[in-house]
Tab-separated table of C-alpha atoms in Angstrom:
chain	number	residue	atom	x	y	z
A	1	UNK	CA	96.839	-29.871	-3.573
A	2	UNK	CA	96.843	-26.157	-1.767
A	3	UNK	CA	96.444	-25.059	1.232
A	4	UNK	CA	96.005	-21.052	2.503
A	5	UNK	CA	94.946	-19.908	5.751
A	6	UNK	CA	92.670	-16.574	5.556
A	7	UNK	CA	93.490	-13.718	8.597
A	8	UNK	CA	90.582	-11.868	10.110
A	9	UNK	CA	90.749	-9.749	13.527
A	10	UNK	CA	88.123	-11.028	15.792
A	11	UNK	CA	85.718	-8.615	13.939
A	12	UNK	CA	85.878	-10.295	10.803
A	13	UNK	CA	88.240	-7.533	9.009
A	14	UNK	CA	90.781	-9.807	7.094
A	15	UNK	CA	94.220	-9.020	7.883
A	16	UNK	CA	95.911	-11.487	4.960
A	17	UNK	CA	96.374	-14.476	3.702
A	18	UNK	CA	98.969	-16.983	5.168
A	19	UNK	CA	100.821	-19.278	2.411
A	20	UNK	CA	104.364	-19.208	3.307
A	21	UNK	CA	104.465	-21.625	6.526
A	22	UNK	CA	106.190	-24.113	7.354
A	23	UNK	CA	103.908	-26.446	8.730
A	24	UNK	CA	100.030	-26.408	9.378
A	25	UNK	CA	98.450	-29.123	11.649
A	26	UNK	CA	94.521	-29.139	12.381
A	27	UNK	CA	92.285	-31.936	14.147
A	28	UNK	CA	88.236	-31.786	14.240
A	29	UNK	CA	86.665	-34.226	16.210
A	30	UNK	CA	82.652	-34.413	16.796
A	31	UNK	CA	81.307	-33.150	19.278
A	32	UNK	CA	84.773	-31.654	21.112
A	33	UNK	CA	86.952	-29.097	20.660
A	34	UNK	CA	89.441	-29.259	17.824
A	35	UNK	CA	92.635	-27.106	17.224
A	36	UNK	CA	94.989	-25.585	15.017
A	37	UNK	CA	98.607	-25.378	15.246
A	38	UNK	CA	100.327	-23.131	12.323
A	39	UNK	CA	104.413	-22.448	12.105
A	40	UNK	CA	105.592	-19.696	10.239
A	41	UNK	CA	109.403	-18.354	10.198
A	42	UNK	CA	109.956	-15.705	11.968
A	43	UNK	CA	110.940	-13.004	9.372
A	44	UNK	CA	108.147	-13.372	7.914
A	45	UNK	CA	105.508	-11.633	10.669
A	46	UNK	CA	105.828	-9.591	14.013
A	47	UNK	CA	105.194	-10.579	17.523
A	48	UNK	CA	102.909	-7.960	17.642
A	49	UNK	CA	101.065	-8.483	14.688
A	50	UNK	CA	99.031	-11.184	16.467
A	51	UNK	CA	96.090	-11.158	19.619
A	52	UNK	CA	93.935	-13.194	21.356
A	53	UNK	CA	91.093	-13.660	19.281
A	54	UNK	CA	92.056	-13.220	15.567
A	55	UNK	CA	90.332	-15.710	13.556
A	56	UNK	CA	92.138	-18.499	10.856
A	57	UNK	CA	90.001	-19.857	8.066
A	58	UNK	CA	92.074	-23.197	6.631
A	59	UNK	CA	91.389	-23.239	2.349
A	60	UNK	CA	92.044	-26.410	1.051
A	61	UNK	CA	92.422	-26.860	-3.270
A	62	UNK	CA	92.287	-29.982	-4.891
A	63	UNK	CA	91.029	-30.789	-8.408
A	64	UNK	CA	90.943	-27.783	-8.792
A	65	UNK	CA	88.533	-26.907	-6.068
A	66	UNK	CA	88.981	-24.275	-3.185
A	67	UNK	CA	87.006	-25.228	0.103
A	68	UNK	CA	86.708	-24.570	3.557
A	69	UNK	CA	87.912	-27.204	5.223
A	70	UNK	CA	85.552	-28.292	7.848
A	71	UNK	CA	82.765	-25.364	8.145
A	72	UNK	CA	84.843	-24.044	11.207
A	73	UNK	CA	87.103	-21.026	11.909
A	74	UNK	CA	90.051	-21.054	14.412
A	75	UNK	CA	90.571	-18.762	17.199
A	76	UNK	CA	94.082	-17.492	17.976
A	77	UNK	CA	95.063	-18.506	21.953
A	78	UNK	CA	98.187	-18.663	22.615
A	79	UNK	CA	101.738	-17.776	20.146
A	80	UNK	CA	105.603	-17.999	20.940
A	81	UNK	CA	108.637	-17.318	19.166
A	82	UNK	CA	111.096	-20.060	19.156
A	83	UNK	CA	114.212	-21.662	17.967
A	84	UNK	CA	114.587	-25.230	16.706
A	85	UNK	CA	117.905	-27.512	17.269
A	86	UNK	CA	119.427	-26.018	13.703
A	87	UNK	CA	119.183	-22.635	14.783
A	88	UNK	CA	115.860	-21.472	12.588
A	89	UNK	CA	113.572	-19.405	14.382
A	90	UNK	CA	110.199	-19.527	14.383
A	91	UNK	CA	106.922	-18.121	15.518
A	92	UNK	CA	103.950	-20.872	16.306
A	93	UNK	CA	100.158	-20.074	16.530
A	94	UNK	CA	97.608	-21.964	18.610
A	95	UNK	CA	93.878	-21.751	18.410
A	96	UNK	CA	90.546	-23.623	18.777
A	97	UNK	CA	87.920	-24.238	16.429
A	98	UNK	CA	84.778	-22.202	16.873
A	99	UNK	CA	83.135	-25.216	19.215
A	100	UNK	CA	85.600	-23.242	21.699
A	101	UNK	CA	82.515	-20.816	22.262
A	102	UNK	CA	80.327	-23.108	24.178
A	103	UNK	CA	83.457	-23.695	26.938
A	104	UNK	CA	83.201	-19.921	27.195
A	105	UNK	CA	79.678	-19.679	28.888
A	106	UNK	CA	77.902	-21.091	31.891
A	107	UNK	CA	74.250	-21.624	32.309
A	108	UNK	CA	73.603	-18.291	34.410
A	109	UNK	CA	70.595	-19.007	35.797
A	110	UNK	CA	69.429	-20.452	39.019
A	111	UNK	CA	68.383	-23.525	40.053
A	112	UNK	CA	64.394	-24.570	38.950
A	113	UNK	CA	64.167	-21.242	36.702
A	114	UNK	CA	63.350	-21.781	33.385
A	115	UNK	CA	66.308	-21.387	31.547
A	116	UNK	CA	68.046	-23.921	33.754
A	117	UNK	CA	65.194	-27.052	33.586
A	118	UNK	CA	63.763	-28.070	30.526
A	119	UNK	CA	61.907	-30.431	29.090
A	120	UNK	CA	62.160	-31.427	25.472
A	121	UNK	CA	63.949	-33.315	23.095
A	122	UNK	CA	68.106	-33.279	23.325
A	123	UNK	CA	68.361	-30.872	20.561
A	124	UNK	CA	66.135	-28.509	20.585
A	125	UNK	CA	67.479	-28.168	24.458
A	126	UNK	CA	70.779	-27.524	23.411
A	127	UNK	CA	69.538	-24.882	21.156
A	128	UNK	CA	67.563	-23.394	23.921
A	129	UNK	CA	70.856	-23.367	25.818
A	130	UNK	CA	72.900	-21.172	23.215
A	131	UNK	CA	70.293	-18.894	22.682
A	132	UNK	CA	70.030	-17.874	25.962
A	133	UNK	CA	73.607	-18.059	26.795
A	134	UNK	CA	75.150	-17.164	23.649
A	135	UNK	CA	72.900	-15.993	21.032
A	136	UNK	CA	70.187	-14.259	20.150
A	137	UNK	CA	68.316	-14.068	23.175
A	138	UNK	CA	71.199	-13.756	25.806
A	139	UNK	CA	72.011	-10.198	27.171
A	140	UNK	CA	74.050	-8.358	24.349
A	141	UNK	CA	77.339	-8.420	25.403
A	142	UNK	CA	76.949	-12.156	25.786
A	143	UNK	CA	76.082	-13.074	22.543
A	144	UNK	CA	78.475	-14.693	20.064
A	145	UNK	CA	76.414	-16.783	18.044
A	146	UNK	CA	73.169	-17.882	16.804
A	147	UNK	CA	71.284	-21.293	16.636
A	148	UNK	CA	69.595	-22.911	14.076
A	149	UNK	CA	65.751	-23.582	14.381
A	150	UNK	CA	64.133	-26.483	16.512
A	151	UNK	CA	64.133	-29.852	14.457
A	152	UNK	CA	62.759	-32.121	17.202
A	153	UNK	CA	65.104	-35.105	16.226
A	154	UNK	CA	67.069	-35.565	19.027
A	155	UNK	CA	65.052	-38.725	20.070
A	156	UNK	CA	62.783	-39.147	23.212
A	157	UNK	CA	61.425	-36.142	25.289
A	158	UNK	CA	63.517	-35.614	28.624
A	159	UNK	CA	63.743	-33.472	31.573
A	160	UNK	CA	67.186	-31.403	32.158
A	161	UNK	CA	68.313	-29.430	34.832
A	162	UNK	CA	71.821	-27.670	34.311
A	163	UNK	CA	72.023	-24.503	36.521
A	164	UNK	CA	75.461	-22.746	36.815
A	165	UNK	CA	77.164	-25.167	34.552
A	166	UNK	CA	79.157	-25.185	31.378
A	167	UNK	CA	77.385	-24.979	28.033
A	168	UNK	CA	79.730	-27.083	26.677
A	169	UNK	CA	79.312	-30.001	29.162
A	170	UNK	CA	75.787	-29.974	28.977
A	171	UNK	CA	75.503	-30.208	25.966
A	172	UNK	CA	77.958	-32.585	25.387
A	173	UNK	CA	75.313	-34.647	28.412
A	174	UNK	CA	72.455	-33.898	26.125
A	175	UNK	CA	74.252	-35.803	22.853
A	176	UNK	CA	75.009	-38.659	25.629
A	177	UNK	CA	71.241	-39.187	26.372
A	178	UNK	CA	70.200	-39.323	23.457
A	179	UNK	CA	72.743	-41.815	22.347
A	180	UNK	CA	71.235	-44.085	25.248
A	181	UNK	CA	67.776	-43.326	23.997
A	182	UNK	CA	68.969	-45.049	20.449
A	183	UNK	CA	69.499	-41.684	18.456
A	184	UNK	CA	72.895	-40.787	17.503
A	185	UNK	CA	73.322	-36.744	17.496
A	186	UNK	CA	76.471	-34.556	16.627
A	187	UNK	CA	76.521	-30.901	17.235
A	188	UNK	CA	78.846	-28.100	16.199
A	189	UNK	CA	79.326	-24.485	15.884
A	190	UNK	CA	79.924	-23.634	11.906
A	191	UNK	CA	81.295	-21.358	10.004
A	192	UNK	CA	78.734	-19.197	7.845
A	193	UNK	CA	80.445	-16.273	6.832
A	194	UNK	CA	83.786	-14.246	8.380
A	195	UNK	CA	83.556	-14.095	12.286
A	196	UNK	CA	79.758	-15.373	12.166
A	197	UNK	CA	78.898	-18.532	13.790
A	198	UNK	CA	75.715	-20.892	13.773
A	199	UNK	CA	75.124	-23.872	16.154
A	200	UNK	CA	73.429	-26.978	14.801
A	201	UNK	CA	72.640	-29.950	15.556
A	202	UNK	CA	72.841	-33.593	12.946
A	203	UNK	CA	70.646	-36.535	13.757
A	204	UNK	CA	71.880	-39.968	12.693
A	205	UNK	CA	75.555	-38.721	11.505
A	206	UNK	CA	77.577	-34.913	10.924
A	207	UNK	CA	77.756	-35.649	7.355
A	208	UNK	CA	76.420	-38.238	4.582
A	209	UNK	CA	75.598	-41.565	4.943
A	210	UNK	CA	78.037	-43.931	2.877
A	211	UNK	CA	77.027	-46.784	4.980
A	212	UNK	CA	76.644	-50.093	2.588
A	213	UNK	CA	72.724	-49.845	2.823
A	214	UNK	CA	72.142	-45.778	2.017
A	215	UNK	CA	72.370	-46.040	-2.275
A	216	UNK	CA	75.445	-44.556	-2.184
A	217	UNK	CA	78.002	-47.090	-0.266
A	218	UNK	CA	81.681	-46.159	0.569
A	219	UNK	CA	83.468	-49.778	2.052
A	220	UNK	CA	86.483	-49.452	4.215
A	221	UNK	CA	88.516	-52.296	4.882
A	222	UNK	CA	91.920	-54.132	4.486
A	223	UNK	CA	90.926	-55.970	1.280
A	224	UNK	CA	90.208	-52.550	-0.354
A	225	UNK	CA	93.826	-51.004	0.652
A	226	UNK	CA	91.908	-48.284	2.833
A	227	UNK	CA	91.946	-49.804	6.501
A	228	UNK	CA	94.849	-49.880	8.610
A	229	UNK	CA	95.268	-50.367	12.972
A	230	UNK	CA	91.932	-51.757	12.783
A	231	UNK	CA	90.283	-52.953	16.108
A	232	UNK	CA	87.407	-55.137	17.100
A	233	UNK	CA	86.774	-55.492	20.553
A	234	UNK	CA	83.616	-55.945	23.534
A	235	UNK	CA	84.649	-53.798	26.601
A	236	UNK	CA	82.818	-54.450	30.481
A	237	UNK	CA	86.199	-52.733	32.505
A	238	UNK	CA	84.254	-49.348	33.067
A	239	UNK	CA	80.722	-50.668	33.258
A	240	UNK	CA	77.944	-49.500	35.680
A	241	UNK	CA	74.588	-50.744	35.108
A	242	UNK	CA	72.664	-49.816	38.222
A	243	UNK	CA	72.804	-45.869	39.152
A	244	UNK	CA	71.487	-44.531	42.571
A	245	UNK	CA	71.019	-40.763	41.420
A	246	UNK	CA	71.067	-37.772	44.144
A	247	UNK	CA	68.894	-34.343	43.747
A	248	UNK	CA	68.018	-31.662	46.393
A	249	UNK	CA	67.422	-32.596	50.491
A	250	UNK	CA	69.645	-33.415	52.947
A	251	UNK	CA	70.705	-36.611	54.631
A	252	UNK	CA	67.032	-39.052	54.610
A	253	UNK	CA	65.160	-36.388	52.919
A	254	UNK	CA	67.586	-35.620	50.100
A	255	UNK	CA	65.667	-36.965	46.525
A	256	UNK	CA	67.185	-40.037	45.312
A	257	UNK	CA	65.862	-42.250	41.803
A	258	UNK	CA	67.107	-45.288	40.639
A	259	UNK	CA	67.716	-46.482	37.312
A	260	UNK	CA	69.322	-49.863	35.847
A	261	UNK	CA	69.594	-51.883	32.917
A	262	UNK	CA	68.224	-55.519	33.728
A	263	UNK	CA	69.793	-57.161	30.756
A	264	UNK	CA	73.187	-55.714	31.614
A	265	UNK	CA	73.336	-56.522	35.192
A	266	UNK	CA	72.301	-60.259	33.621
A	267	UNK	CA	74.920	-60.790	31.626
A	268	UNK	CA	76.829	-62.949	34.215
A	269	UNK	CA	76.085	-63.590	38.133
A	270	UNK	CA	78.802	-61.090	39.132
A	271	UNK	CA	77.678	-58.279	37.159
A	272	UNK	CA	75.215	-55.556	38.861
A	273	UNK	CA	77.791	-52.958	39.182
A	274	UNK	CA	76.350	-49.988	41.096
A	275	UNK	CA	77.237	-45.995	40.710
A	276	UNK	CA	76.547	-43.204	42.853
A	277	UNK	CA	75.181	-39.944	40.702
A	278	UNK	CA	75.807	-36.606	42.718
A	279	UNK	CA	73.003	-33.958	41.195
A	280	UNK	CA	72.032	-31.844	43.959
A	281	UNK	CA	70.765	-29.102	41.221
A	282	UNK	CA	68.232	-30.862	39.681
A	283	UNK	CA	64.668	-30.464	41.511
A	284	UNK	CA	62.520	-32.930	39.747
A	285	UNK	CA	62.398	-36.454	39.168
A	286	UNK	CA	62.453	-36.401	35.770
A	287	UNK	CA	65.665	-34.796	35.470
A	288	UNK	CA	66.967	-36.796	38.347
A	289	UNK	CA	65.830	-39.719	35.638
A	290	UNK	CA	67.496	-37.937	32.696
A	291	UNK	CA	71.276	-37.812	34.845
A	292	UNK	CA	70.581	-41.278	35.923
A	293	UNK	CA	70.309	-42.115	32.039
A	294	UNK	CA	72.500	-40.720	30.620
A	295	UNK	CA	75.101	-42.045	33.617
A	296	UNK	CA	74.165	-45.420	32.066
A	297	UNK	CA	75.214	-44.666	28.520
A	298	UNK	CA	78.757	-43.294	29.875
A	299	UNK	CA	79.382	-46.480	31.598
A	300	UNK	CA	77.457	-49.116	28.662
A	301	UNK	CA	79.565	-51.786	27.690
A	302	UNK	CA	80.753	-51.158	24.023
A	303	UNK	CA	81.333	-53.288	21.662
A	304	UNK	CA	83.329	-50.893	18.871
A	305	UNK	CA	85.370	-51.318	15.441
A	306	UNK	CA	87.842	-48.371	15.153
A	307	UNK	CA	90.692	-48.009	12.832
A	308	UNK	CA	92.452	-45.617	10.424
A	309	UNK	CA	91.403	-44.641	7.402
A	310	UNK	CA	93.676	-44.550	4.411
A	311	UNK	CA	93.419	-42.636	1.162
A	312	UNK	CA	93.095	-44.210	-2.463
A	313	UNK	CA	92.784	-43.257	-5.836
A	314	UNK	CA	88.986	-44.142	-4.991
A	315	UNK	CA	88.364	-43.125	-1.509
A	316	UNK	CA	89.860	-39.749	-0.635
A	317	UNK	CA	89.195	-37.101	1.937
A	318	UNK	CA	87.806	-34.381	0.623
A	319	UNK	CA	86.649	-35.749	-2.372
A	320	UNK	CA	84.448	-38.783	-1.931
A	321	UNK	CA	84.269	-38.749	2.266
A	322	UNK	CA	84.214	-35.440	4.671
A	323	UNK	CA	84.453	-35.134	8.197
A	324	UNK	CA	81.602	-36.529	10.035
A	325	UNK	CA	80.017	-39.153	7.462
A	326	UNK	CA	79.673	-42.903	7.963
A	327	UNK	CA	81.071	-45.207	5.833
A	328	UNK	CA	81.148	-48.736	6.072
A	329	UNK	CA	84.198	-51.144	7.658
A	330	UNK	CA	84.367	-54.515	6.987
A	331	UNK	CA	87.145	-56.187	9.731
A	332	UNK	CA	87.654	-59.539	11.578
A	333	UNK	CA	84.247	-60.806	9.833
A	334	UNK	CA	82.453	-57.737	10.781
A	335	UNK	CA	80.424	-55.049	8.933
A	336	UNK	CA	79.752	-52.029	11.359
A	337	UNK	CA	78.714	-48.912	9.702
A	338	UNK	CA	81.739	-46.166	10.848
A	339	UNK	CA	81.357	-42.652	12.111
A	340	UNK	CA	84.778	-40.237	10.496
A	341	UNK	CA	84.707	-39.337	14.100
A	342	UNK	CA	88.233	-37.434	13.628
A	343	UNK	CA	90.436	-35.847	11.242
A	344	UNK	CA	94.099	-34.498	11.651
A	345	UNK	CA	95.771	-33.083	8.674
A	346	UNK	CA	99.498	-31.898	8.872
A	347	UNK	CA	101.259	-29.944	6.072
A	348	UNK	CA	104.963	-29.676	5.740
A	349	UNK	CA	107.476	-28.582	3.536
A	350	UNK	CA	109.801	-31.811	3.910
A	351	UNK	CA	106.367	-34.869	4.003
A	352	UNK	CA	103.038	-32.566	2.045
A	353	UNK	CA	99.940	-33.541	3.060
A	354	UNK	CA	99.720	-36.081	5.928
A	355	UNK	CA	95.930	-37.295	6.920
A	356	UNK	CA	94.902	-39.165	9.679
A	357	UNK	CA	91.293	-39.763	9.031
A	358	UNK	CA	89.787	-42.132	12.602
A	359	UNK	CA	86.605	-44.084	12.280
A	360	UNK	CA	84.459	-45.304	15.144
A	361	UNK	CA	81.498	-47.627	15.071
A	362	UNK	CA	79.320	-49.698	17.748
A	363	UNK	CA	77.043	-52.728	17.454
């Protein structure tokens, strides 16, 4: 096992290749931002030899095998010299991995115009979104990106208003609802060649699906050494099952729509728990329906199976499992089919390769 990290300036022009650190820590998690945090000694680069910007590309070999790890780049933020408690002295880079791009636009359009209401299904409206904030069809010294072509499998049609606010969140909203409207969909801004970036969208999972019905099962659990911390559990503490949702108007004439979830409210004689949705942007009812929905899924009950992942001679990251697939866990008398929601990888001189590979699954 190798690791490199490739140096570009923010132009793509590559600067070097890092090999000499001293440690190297990286988490990706769906649909967030991830982050990179590399340590070098200090003789070995100047202060000045870094800015805001600069891209890192993390190469991992195995078998043999040299690979991008997770179809993302890393943008330089922030770097510091500093000294540890034995006197070494060091220099320490932080950056963000390329999903960073959507938290640096807002939706700049006004309320009721059509790039800030849609109508469609959750992914092809988040595609919508980046083009016309970010890529191709934003003004030119917006663009960053581009977007991959409509797909349609985002689940149910909906109505979306989002003027003035952050890409990022809304489309982070948009995965929401359609997680309430039964479709599970992960986005992310990849990697396709030195500084170029492509949004996407994955229906159903990032990666493959290893679940124990797809053909090609991968079982997690503690009687196959590869499950450890794992957690079963039904949570009500943050529930809200009946949402009074606000639009445009003042005082009596301000729009209002309701939504609720009978069966939820049901489940015991104490349990309509009501929620007050502020969206005073949105001008229709649908999308006064849509915020109302997806307000529902944040506050569900869930019923979840998470736990840690651990690598054996028969189930190791990188090899037969990536970031983003489902797999299969098998705990407390349970089979729930497991998103690899998260992955954080630290390299060191003194412990190698550490991986801490998170699953997540609901009934």
């Amino acid at each position: 096992m190798r690791y490199q990290v490739d140096w570009y300036t923010d132009a793509g022009v590559k600067l070097g290749v890092i090999q000499a650190f001293t440690s190297l820590e990286y988490v990706r998690t769906e649909n967030t931002i991830g982050s990179m945090i590399l340590t070098i000694p200090r003789q070995l680069m100047r202060y000045d030899d870094f800015a805001v910007g600069q891209l890192f590309e993390i190469w991992r070999e195995k078998h043999g095998s040299l690979e991008l790890q997770n179809e993302t780049a890393y943008f330089l933020q922030d770097w510091q010299f500093y000294t540890d408690g034995e006197g070494g002295e060091y220099i320490q880079l932080y950056a963000t991995d390329a999903n960073w791009l959507l938290d640096t636009a807002i939706v700049h359009a006004t309320a009721g115009s059509v790039n800030a209401e849609m109508t469609g299904k959750p992914d092809d409206i988040m595609k919508a979104i980046v083009r016309r904030q970010l890529g191709e069809t934003a003004e030119a010294d917006r663009q960053k990106i581009t977007a991959d072509v409509d797909t349609g499998q985002g689940g149910a049609t909906i109505t979306k208003a989002f003027a003035y606010r952050n890409v990022l969140s809304i489309i982070q909203e948009l995965a929401d609802i359609a997680k309430e409207n039964g479709v599970y969909l992960a986005f992310d801004v990849v990697r396709i060649a030195p500084a170029t970036f492509q949004f996407r969208t994955y229906a159903g999972q990032r990666g493959i699906d290893h679940s124990r019905t797809s053909g090609d099962p991968r079982l997690v659990g503690k009687q196959y050494g590869n499950l450890d911390e794992a957690t079963f559990g039904t949570f009500h503490s943050d529930e809200r099952n009946w949402v009074c949702v606000a639009g445009q108007g003042e005082e009596d004439a301000r729009m209002r729509v309701y939504r609720w979830n009978y069966p939820r409210m049901g489940a015991s004689k104490w349990n309509r728990r009501e929620y007050f949705k502020d969206s005073r942007d949105n001008s229709t009812e649908a999308a006064l329906q849509a915020d109302g929905d997806a307000a529902l899924n944040e506050f569900r009950p869930k019923q979840t199976l998470t736990g840690r992942l651990l690598d054996t001679p028969g189930m190791q990251f990188g090899v037969h499992y990536q970031f983003g697939d489902i797999v299969t866990a098998q705990a407390f008398g349970y089979n729930v089919d497991c998103h690899i929601s998260s992955v954080r990888v630290r390299v060191d001189q003194d412990n190698g390769e550490q991986i801490d590979v998170r699953l997540r699954g609901e009934l």
